[in-house]
mmCIF file of C-alpha atoms in Angstrom:
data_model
loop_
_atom_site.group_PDB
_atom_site.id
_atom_site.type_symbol
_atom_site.label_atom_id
_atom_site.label_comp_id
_atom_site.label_asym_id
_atom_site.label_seq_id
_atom_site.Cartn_x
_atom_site.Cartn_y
_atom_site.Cartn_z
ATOM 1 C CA UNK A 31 0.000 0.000 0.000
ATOM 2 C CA UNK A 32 1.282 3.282 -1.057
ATOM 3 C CA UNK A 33 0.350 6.927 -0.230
ATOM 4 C CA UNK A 34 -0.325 8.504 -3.845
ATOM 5 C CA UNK A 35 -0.185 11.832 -5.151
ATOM 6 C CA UNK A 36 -2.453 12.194 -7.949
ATOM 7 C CA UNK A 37 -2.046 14.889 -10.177
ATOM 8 C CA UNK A 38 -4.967 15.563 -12.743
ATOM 9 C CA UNK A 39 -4.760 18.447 -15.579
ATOM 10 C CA UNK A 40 -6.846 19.564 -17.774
ATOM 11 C CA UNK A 41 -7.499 17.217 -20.752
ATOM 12 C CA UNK A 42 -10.060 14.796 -22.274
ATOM 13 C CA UNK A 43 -7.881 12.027 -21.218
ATOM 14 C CA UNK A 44 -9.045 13.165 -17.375
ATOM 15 C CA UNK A 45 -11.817 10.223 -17.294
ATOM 16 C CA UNK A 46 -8.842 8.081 -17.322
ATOM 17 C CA UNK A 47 -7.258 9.713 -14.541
ATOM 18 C CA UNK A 48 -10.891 8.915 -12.812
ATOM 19 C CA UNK A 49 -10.352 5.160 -13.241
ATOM 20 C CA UNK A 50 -7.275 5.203 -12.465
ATOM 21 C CA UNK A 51 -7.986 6.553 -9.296
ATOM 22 C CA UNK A 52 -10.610 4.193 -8.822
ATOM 23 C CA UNK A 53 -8.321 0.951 -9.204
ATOM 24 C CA UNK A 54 -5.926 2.790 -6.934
ATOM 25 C CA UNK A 55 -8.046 2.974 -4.320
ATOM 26 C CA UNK A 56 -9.461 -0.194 -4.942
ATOM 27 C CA UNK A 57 -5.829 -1.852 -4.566
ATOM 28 C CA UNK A 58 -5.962 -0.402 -1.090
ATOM 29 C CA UNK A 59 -3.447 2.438 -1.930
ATOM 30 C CA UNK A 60 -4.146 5.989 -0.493
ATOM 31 C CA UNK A 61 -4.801 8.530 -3.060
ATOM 32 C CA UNK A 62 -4.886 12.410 -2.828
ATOM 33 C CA UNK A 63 -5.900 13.893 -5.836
ATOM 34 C CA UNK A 64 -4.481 17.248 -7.029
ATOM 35 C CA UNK A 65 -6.411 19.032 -10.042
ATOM 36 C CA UNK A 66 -5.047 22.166 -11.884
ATOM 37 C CA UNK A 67 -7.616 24.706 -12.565
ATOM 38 C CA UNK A 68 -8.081 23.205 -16.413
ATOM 39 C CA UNK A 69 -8.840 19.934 -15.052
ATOM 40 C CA UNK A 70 -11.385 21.007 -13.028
ATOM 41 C CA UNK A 71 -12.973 22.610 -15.818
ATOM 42 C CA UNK A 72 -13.242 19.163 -17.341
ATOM 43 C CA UNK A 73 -14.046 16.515 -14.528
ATOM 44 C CA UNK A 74 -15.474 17.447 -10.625
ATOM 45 C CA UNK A 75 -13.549 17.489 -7.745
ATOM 46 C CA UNK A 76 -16.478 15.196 -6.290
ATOM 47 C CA UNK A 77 -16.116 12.566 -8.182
ATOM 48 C CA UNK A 78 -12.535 12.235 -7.158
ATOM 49 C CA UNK A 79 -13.148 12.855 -4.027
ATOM 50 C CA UNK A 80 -15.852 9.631 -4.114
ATOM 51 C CA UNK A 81 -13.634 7.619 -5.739
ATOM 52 C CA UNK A 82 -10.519 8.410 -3.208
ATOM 53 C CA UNK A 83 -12.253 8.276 -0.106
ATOM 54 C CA UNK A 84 -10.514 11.942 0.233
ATOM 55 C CA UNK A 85 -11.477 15.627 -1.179
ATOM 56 C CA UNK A 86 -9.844 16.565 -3.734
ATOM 57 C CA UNK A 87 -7.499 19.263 -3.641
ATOM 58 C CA UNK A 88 -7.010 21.898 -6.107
ATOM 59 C CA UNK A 89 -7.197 25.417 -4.663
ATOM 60 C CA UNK A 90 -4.082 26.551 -3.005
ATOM 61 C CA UNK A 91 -5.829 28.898 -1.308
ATOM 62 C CA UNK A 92 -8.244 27.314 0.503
ATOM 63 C CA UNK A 93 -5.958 24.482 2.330
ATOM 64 C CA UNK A 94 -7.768 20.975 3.460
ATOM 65 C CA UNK A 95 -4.549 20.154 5.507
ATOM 66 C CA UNK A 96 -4.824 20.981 9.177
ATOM 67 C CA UNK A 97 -1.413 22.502 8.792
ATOM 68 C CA UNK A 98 -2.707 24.708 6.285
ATOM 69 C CA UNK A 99 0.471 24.077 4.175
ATOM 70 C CA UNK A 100 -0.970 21.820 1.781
ATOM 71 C CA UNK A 101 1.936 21.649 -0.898
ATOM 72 C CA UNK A 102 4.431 21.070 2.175
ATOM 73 C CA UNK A 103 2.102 18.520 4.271
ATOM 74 C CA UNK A 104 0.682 16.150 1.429
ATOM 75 C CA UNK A 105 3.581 16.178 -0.577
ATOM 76 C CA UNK A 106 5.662 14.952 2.520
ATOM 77 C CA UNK A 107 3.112 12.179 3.487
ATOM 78 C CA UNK A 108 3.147 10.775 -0.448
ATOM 79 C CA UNK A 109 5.206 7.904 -1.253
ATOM 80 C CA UNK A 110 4.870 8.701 -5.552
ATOM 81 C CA UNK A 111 3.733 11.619 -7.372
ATOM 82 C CA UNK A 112 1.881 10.191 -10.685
ATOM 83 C CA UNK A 113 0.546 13.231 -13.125
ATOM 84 C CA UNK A 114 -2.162 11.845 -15.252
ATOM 85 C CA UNK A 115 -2.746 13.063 -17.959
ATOM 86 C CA UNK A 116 -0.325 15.401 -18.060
ATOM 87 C CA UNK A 117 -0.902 18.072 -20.817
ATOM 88 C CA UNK A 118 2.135 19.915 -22.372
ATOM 89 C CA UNK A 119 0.986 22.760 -20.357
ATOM 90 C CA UNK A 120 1.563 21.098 -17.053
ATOM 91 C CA UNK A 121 4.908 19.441 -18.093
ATOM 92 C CA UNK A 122 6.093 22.782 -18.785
ATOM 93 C CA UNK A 123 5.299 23.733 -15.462
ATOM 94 C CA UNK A 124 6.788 20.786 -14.075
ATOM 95 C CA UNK A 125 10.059 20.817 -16.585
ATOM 96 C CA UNK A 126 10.768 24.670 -15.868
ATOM 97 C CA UNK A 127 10.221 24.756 -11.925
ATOM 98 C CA UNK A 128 7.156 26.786 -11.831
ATOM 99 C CA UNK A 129 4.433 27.360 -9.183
ATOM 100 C CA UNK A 130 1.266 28.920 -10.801
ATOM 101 C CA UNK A 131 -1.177 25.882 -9.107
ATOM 102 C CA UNK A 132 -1.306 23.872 -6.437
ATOM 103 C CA UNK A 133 0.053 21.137 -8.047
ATOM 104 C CA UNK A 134 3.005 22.857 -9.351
ATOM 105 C CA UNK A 135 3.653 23.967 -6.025
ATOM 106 C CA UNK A 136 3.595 19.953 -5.012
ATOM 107 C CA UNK A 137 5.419 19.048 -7.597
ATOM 108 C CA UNK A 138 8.538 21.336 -6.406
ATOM 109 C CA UNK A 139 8.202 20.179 -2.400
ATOM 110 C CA UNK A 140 7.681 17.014 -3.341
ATOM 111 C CA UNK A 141 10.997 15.072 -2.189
ATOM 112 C CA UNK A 142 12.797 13.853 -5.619
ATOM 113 C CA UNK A 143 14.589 10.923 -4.277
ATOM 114 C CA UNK A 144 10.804 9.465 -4.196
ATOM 115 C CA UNK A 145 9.272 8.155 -7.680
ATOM 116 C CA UNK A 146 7.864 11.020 -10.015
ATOM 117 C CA UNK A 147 5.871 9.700 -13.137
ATOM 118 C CA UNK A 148 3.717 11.248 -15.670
ATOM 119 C CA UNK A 149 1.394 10.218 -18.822
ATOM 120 C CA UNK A 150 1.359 12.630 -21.404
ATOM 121 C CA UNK A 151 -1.701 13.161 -23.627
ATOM 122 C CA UNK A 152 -1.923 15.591 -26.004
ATOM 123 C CA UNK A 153 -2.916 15.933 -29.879
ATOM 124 C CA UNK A 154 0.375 14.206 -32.000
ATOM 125 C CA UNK A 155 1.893 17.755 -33.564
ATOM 126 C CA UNK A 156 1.729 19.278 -29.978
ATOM 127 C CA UNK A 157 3.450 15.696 -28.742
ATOM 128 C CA UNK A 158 6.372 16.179 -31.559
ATOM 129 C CA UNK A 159 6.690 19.915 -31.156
ATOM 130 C CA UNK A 160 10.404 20.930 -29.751
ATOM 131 C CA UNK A 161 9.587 22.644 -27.154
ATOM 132 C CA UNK A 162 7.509 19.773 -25.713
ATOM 133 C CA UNK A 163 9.876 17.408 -26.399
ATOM 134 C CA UNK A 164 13.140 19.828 -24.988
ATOM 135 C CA UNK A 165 10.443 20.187 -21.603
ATOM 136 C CA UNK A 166 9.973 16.270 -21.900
ATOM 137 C CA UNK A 167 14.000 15.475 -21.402
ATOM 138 C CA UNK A 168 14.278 17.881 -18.611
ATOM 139 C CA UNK A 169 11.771 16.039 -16.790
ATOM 140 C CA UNK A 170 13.808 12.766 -17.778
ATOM 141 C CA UNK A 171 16.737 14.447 -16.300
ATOM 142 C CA UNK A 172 15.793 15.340 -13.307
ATOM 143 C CA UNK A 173 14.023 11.357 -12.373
ATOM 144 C CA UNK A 174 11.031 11.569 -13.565
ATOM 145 C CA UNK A 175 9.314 8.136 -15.014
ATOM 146 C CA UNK A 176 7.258 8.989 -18.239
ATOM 147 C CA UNK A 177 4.774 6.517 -19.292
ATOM 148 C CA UNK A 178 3.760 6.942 -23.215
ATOM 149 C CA UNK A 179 2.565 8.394 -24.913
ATOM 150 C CA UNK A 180 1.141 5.865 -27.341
ATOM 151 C CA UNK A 181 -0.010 5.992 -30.911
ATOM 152 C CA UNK A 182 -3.200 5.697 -31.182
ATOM 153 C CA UNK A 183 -6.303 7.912 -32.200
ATOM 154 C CA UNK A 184 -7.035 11.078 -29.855
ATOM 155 C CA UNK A 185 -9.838 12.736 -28.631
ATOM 156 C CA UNK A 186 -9.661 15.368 -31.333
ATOM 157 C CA UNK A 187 -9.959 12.515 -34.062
ATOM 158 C CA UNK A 188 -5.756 12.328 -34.845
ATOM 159 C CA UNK A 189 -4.094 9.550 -35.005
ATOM 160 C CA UNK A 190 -0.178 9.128 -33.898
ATOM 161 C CA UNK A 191 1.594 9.384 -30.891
ATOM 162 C CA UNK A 192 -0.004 11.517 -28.237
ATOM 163 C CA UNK A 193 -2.428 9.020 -26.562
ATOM 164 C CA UNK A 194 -2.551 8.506 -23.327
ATOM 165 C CA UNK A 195 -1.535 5.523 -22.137
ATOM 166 C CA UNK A 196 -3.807 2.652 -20.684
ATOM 167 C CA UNK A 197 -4.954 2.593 -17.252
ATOM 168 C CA UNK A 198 -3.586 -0.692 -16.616
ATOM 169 C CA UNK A 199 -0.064 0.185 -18.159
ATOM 170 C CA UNK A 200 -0.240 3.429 -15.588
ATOM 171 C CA UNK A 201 -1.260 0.952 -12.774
ATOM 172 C CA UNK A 202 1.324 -0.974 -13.317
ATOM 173 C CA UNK A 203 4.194 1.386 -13.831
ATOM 174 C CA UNK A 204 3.137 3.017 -10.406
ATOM 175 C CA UNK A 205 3.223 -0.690 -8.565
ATOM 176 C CA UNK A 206 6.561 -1.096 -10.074
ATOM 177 C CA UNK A 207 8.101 2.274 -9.307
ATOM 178 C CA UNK A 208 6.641 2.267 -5.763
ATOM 179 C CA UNK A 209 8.149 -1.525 -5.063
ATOM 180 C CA UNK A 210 11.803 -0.659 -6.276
#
């Protein structure tokens, strides 16, 4: 059993972030969930929150930990930080060190000695674009775990590499990460 950060931004991919959740929580793992602004926009925070057992976070400014340093107090108590899906937005924002959500602000307190994935998902020209890509290795640099993209057809109707990758795969990739 693990103690999971969740991350959760804003893309169409977000109802797998919902099952993955679920099978999280169904494996007896802890999960806090963490959604940026955009993915809020696109799923609830109640339906993470009844799928966790625990409300969801996503405003920085109105903390849920009695500490009322939520970036400092869940990220300490998390064993892996998973981001899922995470849009090229929010691996910008993880690649480059910024802040501008509560999850950002995780992401940077969170210790890195502890296992960091992420599943991009994004349409396949944003996937190939430099600039991605460039933000991609950076994240690779610094220890993060990605898992996929795959190729595949995306939400928008393309098809190449940019799909999300499978619950399952995610599941696993978290079991294994947490276990070594």
């Amino acid at each position: 059993m693990a103690n999971i950060l969740l991350g959760v931004s804003g893309s169409a991919a977000c109802f797998k972030a919902a099952a993955l959740c679920s099978q999280l929580a169904q494996n007896q793992h802890q999960v806090q969930v963490v959604l940026t602004p955009a993915a809020a926009q696109m799923v609830t925070p109640l339906q993470f929150s009844c799928l966790s057992g625990k409300v969801a976070l996503g405003d920085e400014f109105h903390p849920q930990h009695p500490s009322g340093m939520d970036h400092i107090a869940f990220a300490d108590e998390a064993d892996v930080l998973v981001v899922v899906p995470a849009t090229a937005n929010t691996i910008g924002v993880l690649a480059q060190g910024l802040a501008p959500n509560l999850l950002g602000s995780l992401a940077l307190a969170f210790d890195s000695a502890k296992p960091r994935l992420f599943a991009p998902a994004m349409h396949p020209q944003m996937w190939a674009h430099p600039a991605v890509q460039r933000n991609v290795a950076l994240l690779l640099e610094d220890g993060w775990q990605r898992i996929g993209p795959v190729e595949g057809a995306t939400a928008c109707g393309a098809v190449g590499d940019g799909r999300m990758a499978e619950v399952a795969t995610i599941f696993q990739a978290i079991e294994s990460a947490h276990s070594s």
